[in-house]
mmCIF file of C-alpha atoms in Angstrom:
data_model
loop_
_atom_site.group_PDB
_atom_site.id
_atom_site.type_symbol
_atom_site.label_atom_id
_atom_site.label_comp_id
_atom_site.label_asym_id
_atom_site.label_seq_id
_atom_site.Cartn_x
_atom_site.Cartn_y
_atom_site.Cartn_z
ATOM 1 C CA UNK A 1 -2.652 11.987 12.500
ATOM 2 C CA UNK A 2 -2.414 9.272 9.696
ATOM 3 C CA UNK A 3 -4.537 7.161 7.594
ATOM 4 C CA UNK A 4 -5.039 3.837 8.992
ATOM 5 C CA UNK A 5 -5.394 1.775 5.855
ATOM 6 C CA UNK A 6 -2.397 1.333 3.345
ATOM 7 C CA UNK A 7 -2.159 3.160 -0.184
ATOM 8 C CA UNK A 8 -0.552 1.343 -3.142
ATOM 9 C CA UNK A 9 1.034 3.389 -5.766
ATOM 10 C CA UNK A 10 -0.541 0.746 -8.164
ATOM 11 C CA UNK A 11 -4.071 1.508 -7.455
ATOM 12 C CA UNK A 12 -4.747 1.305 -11.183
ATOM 13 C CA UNK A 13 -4.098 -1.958 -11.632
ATOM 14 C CA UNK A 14 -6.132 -3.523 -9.408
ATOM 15 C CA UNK A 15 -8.792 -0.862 -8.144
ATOM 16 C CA UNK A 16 -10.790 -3.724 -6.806
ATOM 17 C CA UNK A 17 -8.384 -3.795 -3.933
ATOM 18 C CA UNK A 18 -10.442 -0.984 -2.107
ATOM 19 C CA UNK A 19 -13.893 -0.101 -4.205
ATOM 20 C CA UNK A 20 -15.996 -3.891 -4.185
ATOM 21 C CA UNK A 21 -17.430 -2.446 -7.319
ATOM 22 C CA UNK A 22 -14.488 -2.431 -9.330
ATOM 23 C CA UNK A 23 -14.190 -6.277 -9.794
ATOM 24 C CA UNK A 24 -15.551 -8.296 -13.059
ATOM 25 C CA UNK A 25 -15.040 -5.224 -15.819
ATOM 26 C CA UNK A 26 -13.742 -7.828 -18.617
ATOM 27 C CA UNK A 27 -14.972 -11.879 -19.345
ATOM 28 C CA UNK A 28 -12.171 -13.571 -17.106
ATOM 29 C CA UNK A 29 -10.934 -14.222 -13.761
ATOM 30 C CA UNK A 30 -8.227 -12.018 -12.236
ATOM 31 C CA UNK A 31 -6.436 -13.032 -9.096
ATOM 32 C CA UNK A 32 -3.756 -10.091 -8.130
ATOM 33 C CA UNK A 33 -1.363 -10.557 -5.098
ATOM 34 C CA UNK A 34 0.785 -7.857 -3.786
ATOM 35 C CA UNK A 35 3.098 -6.533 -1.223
ATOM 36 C CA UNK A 36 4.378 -3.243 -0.543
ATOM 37 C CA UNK A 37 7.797 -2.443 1.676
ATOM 38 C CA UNK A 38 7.880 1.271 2.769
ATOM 39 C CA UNK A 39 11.265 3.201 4.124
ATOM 40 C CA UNK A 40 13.501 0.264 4.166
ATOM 41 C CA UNK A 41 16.385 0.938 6.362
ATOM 42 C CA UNK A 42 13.899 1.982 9.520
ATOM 43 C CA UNK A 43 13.189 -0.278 11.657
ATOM 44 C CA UNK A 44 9.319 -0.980 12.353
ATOM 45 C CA UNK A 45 9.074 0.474 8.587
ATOM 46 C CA UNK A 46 5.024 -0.325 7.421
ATOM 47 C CA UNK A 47 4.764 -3.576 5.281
ATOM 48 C CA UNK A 48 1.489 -4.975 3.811
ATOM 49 C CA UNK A 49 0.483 -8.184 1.862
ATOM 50 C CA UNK A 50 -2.412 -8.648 -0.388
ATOM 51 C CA UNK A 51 -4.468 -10.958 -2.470
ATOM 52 C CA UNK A 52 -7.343 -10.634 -3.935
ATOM 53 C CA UNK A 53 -10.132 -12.711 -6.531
ATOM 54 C CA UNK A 54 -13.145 -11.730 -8.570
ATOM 55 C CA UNK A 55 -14.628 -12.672 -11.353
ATOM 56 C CA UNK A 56 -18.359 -12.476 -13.089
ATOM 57 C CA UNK A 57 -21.540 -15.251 -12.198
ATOM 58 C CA UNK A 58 -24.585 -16.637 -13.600
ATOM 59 C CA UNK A 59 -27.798 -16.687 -11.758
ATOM 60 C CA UNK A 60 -29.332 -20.048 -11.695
ATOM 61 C CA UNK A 61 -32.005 -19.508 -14.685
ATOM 62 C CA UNK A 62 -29.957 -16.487 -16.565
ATOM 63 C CA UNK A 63 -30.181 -17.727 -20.518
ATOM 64 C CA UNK A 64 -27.423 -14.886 -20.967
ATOM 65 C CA UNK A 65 -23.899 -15.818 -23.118
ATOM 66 C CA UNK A 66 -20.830 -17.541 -20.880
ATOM 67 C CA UNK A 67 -19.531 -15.020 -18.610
ATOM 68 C CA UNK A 68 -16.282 -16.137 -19.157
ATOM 69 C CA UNK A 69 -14.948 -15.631 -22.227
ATOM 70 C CA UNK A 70 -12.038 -16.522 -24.320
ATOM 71 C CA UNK A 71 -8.670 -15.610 -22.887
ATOM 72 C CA UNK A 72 -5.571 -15.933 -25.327
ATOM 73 C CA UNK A 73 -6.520 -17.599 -27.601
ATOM 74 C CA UNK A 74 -3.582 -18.074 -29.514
ATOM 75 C CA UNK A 75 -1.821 -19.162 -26.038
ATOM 76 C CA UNK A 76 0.690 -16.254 -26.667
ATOM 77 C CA UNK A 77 4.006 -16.113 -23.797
ATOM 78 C CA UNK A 78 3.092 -12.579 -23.917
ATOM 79 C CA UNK A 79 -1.032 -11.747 -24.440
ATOM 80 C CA UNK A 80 -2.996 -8.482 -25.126
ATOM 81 C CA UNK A 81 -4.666 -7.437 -21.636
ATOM 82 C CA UNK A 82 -7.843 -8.336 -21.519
ATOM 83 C CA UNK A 83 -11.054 -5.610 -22.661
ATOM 84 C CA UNK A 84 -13.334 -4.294 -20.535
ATOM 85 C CA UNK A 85 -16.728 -5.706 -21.229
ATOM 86 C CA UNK A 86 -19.603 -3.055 -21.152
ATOM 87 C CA UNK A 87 -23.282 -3.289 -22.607
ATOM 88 C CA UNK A 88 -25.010 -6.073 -20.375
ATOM 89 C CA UNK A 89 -26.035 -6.844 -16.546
ATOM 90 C CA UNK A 90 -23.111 -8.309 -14.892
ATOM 91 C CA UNK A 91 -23.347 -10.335 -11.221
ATOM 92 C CA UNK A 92 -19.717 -10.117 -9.853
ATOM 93 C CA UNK A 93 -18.665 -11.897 -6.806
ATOM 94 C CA UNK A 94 -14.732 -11.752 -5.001
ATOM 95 C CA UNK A 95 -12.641 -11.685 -2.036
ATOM 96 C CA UNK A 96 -9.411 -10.802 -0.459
ATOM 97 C CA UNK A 97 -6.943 -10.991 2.627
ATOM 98 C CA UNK A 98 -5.066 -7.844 3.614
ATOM 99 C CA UNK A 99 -2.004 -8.147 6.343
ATOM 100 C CA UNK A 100 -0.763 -4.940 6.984
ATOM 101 C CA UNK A 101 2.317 -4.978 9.818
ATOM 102 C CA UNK A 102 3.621 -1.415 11.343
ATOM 103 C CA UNK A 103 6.045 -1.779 14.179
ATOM 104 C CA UNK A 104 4.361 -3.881 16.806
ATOM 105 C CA UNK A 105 0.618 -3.184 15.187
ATOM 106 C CA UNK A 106 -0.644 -6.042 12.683
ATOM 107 C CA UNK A 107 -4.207 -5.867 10.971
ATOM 108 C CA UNK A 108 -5.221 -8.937 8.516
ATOM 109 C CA UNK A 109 -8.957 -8.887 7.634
ATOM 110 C CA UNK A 110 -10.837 -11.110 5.151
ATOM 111 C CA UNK A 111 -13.888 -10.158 2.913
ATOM 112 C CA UNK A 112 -15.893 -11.542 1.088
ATOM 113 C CA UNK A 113 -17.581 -9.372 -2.118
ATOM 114 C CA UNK A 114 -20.452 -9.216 -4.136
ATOM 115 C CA UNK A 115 -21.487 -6.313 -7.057
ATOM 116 C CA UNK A 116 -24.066 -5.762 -9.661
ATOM 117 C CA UNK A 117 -22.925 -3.698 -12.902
ATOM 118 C CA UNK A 118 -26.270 -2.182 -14.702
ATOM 119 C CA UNK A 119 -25.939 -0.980 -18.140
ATOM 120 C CA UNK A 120 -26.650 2.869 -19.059
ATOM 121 C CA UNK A 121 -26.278 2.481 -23.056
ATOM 122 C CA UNK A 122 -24.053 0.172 -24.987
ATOM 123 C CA UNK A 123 -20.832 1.815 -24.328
ATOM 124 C CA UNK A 124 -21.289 2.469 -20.091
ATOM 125 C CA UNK A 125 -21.707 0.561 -17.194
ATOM 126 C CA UNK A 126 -22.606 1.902 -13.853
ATOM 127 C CA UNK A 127 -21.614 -0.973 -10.907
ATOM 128 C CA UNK A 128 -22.560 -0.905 -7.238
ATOM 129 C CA UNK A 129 -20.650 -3.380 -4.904
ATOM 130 C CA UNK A 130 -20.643 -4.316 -0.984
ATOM 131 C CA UNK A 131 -17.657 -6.409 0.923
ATOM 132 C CA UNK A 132 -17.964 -8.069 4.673
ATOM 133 C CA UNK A 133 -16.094 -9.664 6.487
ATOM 134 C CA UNK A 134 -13.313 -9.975 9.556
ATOM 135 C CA UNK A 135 -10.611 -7.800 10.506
ATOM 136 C CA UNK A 136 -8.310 -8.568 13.399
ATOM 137 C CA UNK A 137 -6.271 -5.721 15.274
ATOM 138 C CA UNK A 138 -3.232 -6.655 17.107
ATOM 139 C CA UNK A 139 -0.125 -5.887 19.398
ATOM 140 C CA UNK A 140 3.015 -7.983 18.977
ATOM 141 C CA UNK A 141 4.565 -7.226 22.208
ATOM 142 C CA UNK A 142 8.016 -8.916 20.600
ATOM 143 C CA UNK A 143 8.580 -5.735 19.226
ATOM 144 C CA UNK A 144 7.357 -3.497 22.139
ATOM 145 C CA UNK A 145 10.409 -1.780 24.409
ATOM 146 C CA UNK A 146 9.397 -0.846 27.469
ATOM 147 C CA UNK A 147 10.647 1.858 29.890
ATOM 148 C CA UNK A 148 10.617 -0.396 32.703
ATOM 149 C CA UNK A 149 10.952 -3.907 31.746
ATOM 150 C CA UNK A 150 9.269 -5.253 34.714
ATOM 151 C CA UNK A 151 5.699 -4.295 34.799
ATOM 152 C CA UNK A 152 2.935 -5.765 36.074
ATOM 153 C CA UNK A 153 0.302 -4.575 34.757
ATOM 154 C CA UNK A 154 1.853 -4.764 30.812
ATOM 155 C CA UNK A 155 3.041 -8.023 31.609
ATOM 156 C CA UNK A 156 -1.111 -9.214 32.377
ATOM 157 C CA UNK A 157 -2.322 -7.067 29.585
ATOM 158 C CA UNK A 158 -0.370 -9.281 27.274
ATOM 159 C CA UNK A 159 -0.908 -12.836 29.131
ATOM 160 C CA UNK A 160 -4.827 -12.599 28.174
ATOM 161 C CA UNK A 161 -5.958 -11.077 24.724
ATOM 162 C CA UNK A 162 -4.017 -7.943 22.938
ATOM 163 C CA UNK A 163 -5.858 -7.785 20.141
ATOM 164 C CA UNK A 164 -9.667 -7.644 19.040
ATOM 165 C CA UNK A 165 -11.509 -9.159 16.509
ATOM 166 C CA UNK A 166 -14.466 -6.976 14.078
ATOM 167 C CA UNK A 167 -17.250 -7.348 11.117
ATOM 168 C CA UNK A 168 -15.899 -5.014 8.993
ATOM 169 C CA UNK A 169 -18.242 -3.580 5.695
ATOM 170 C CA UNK A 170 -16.797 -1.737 2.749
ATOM 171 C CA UNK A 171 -18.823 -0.442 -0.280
ATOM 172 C CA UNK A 172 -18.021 1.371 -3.487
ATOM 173 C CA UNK A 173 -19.913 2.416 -6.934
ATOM 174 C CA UNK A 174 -17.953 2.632 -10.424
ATOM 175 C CA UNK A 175 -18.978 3.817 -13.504
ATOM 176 C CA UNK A 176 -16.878 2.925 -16.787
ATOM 177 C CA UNK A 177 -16.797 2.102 -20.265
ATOM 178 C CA UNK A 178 -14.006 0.246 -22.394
ATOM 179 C CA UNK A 179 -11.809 3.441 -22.203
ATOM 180 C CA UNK A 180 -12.693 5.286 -18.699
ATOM 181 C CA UNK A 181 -13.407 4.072 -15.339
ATOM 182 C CA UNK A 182 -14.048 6.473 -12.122
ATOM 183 C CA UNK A 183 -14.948 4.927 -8.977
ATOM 184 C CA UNK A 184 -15.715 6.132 -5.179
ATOM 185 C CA UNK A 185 -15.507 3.845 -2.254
ATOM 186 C CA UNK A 186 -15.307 3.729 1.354
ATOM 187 C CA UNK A 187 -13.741 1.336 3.826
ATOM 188 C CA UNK A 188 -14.018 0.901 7.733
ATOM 189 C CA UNK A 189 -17.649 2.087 7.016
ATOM 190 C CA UNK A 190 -19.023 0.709 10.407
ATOM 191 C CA UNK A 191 -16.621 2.798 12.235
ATOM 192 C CA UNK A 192 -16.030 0.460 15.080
ATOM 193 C CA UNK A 193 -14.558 1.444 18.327
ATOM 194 C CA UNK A 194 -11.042 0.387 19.070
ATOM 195 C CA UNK A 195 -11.113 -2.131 22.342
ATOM 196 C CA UNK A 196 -8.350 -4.235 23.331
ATOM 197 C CA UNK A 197 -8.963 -6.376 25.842
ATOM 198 C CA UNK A 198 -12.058 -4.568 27.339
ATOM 199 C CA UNK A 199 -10.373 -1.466 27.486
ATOM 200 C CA UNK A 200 -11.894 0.704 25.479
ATOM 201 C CA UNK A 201 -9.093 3.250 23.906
ATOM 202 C CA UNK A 202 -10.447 6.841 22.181
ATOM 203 C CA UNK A 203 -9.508 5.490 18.931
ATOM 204 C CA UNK A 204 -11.463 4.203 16.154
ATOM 205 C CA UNK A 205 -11.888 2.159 13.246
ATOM 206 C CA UNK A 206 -12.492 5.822 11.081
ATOM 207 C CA UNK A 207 -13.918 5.575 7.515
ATOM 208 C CA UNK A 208 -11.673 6.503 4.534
ATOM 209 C CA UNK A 209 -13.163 7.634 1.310
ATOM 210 C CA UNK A 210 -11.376 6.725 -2.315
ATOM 211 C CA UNK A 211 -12.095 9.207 -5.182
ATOM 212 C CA UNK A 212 -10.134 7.661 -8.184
ATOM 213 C CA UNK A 213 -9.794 7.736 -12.307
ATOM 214 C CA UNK A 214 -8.084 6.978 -15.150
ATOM 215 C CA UNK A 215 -8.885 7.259 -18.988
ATOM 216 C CA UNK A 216 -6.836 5.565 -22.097
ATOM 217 C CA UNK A 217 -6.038 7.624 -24.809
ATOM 218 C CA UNK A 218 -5.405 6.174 -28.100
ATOM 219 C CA UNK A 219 -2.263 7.738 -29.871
ATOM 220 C CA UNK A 220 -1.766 5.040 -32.522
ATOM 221 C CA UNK A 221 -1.853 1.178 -33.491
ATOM 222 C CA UNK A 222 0.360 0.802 -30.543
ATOM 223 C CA UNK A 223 0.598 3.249 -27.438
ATOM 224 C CA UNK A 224 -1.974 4.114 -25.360
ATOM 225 C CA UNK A 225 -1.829 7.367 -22.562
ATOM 226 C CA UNK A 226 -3.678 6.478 -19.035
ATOM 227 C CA UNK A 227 -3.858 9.389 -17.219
ATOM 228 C CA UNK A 228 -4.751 8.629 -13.404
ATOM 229 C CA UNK A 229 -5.897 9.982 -9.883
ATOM 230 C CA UNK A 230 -6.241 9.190 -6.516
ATOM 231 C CA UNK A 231 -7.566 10.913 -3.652
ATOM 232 C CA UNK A 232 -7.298 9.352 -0.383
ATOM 233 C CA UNK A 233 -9.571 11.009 2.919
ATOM 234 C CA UNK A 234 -9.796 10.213 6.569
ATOM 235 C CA UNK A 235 -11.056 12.601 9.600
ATOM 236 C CA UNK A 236 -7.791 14.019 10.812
ATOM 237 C CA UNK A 237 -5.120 13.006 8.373
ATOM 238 C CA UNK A 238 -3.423 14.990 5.682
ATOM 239 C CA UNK A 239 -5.536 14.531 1.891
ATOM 240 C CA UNK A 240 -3.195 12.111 0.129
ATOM 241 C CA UNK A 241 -3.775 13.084 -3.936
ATOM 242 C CA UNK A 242 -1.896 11.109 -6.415
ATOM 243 C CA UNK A 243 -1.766 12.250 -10.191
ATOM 244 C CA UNK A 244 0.170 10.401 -12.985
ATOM 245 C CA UNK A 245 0.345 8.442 -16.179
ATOM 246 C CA UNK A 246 0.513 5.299 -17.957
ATOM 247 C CA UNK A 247 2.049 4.542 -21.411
ATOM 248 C CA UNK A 248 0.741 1.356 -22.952
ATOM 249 C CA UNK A 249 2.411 -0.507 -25.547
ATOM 250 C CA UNK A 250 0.956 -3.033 -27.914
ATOM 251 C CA UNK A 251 -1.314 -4.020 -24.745
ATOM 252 C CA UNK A 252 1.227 -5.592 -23.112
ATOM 253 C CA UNK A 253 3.630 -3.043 -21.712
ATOM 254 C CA UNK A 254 3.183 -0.586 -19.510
ATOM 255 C CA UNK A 255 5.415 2.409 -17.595
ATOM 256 C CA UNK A 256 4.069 4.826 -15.069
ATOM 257 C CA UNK A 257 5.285 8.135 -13.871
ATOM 258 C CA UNK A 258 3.191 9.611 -10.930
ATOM 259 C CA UNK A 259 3.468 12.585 -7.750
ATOM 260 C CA UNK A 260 1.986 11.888 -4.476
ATOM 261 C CA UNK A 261 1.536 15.187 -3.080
ATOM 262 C CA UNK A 262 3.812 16.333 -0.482
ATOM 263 C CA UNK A 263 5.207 12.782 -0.499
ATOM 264 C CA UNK A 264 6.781 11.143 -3.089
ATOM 265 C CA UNK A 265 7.678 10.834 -6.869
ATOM 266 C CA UNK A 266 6.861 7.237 -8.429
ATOM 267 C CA UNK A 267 7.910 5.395 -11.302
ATOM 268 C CA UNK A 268 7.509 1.568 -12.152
ATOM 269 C CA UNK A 269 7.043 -0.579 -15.174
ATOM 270 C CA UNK A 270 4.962 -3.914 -15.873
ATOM 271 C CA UNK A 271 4.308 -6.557 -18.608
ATOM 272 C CA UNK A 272 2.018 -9.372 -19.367
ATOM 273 C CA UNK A 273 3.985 -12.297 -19.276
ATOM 274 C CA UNK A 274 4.138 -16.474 -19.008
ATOM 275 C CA UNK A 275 0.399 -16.977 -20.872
ATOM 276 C CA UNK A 276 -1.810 -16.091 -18.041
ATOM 277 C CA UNK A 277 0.309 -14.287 -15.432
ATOM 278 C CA UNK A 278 0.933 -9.824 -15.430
ATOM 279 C CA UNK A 279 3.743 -8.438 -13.102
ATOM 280 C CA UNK A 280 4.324 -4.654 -11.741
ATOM 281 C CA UNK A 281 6.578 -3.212 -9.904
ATOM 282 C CA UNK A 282 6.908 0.408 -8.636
ATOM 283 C CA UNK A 283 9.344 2.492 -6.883
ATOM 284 C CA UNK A 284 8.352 5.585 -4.676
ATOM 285 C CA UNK A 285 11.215 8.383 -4.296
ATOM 286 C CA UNK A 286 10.595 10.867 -0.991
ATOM 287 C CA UNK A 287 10.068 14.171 -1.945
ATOM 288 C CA UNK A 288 8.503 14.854 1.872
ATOM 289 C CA UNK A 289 10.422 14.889 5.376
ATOM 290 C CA UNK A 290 10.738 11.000 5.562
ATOM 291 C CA UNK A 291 13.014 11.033 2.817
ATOM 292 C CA UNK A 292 15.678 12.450 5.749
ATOM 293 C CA UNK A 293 15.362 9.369 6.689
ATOM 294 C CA UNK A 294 14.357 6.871 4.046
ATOM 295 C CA UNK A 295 14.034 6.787 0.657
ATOM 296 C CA UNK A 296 13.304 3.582 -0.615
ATOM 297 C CA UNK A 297 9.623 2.209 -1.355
ATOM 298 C CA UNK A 298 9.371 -0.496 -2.991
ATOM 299 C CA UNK A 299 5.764 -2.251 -4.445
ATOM 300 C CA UNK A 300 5.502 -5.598 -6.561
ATOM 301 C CA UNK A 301 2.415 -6.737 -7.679
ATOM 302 C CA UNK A 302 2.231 -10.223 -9.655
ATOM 303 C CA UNK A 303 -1.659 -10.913 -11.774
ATOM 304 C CA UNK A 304 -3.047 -14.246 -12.656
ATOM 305 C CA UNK A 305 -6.053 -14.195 -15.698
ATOM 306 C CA UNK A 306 -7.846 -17.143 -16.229
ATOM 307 C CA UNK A 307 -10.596 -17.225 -19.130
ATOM 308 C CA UNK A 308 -11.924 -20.141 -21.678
ATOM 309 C CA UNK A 309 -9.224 -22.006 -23.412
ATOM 310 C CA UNK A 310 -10.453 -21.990 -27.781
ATOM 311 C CA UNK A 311 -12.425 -24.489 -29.048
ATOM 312 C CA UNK A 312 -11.234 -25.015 -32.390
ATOM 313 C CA UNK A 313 -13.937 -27.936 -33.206
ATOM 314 C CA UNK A 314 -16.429 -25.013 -32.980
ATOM 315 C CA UNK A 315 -15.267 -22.756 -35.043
ATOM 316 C CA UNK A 316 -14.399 -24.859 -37.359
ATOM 317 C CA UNK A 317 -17.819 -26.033 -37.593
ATOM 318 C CA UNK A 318 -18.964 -22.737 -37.923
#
């Protein structure tokens, strides 16, 4: 009666984590990394690492401009964010690793990426992207208790395989522009059985569907309004909907104030620091029954952009 895949309360900052078509929207390459802690203070409590790459290619034969492009130029401790890039065919390739831990249960799964962004007019881009790769399923039986510690059967369960290995697909379509990007994606889309050790269980790899957005508004020179969504969907789980919003400042700053239906109240804060690297972090109070319990959440997530260092000698000559 839960979703199987983790949510991140800073989906908006890297929505390449779970829509494949999300990757290569501005002339650089991001690398993000993040990890999320959830109800601290209970033991078993779900934890989950991340990392993740992408960044746009040329074709062997394209005549088209660099794909990378200039990234602070003026090699500034703390740089303007990056634009999104619209108007153009893109080829975007990426990757990431996922380890997600609950109690004795551990998934990690690698994938690989690839996405092609086609142009409507000059100001929007309409991208279609596919991941594959492996996912591993596990039992730690460290952390299992059992009733009666000697058993027999338990015992020769765990002395051959507890776990089971699976190709795994994901896909996703965005469309965007330099101010708006909405995106719908799907994970688990092969729906694979769950076996452990030849035994086949009545559980499944199920498919979740992502329905997300977010817009920048404008307000002056230097702030910027982001409102956001998420909508989060799998066959026999609660709808998880997210709403909230972003102030920007001077590109480089950023705060966030956000509801998870049902669940929890978010705030967090971020900055572009240290020439290439961005850091966020976010903290979810319980507004639902597990705050009883626990009510401390707690998400980092640290960004590394890498784009063309300026060539003076050119535009000098110029």
């Amino acid at each position: 009666n839960a979703q199987q895949e983790t949510q991140f309360s800073q989906y908006y900052h890297n929505p390449y984590f779970f829509n494949p078509a999300a990757g290569g929207m501005t002339r650089t390459m991001q690398f993000n990394a993040g990890f999320r802690r959830q109800w601290v203070g209970i033991d078993g409590s779900p934890q989950t690492f991340y990392a993740t790459g992408h960044s746009e290619i040329k074709l062997s034969g394209e005549k088209s401009a660099d794909v990378i492009g200039e990234f602070n130029p003026q090699f500034e401790n703390i740089f303007d964010s990056p634009e999104v890039n619209v108007g153009r065919s893109k080829h975007v390739i990426g990757g990431k690793a996922i380890s997600d831990v609950i109690g004795p249960f551990q998934k990690n799964s690698i994938l690989g990426s690839y996405a092609y962004h086609i142009p409507f007019n000059r100001e929007h881009m309409m991208s279609l992207g596919l991941s594959a790769g492996w996912t591993n399923f596990g039992i730690n039986s460290s952390k299992v208790t059992l009733l009666n510690e000697d058993d027999p059967q338990y015992d020769n369960f765990f002395a051959r395989n507890a776990n089971q290995n699976i190709f795994d697909m994901n896909a996703g379509i965005a469309y965007y522009s330099e101010n708006f990007h909405f995106g719908v994606a799907s994970t688990q889309l092969l729906n694979n059985d769950m076996v452990i050790d030849q035994i086949m269980t009545e559980n499944n790899y199920g498919r979740h569907l992502y329905v997300y957005g977010m817009y920048r508004i404008e307000t002056d020179d230097e702030f910027e309004l982001e409102p956001h969504f998420m909508l989060q969907t799998i066959q026999g789980a609660p709808l998880s909907f997210n709403l909230g919003t972003r102030i920007h400042f001077d590109r480089k700053y950023w705060a966030n104030v956000a509801y998870r239906f049902g669940d929890a109240i978010n705030v967090g804060f971020g900055m572009n620091v240290a020439r290439n690297f961005t850091f966020g972090y976010t903290y979810d109070f319980g507004s639902g029954a597990v705050q009883t319990v626990s009510n401390n959440v707690h998400e980092i997530h640290l960004g590394y952009i890498l784009g063309r260092n300026r060539n003076v000698e050119r535009e000098l000559s110029r």
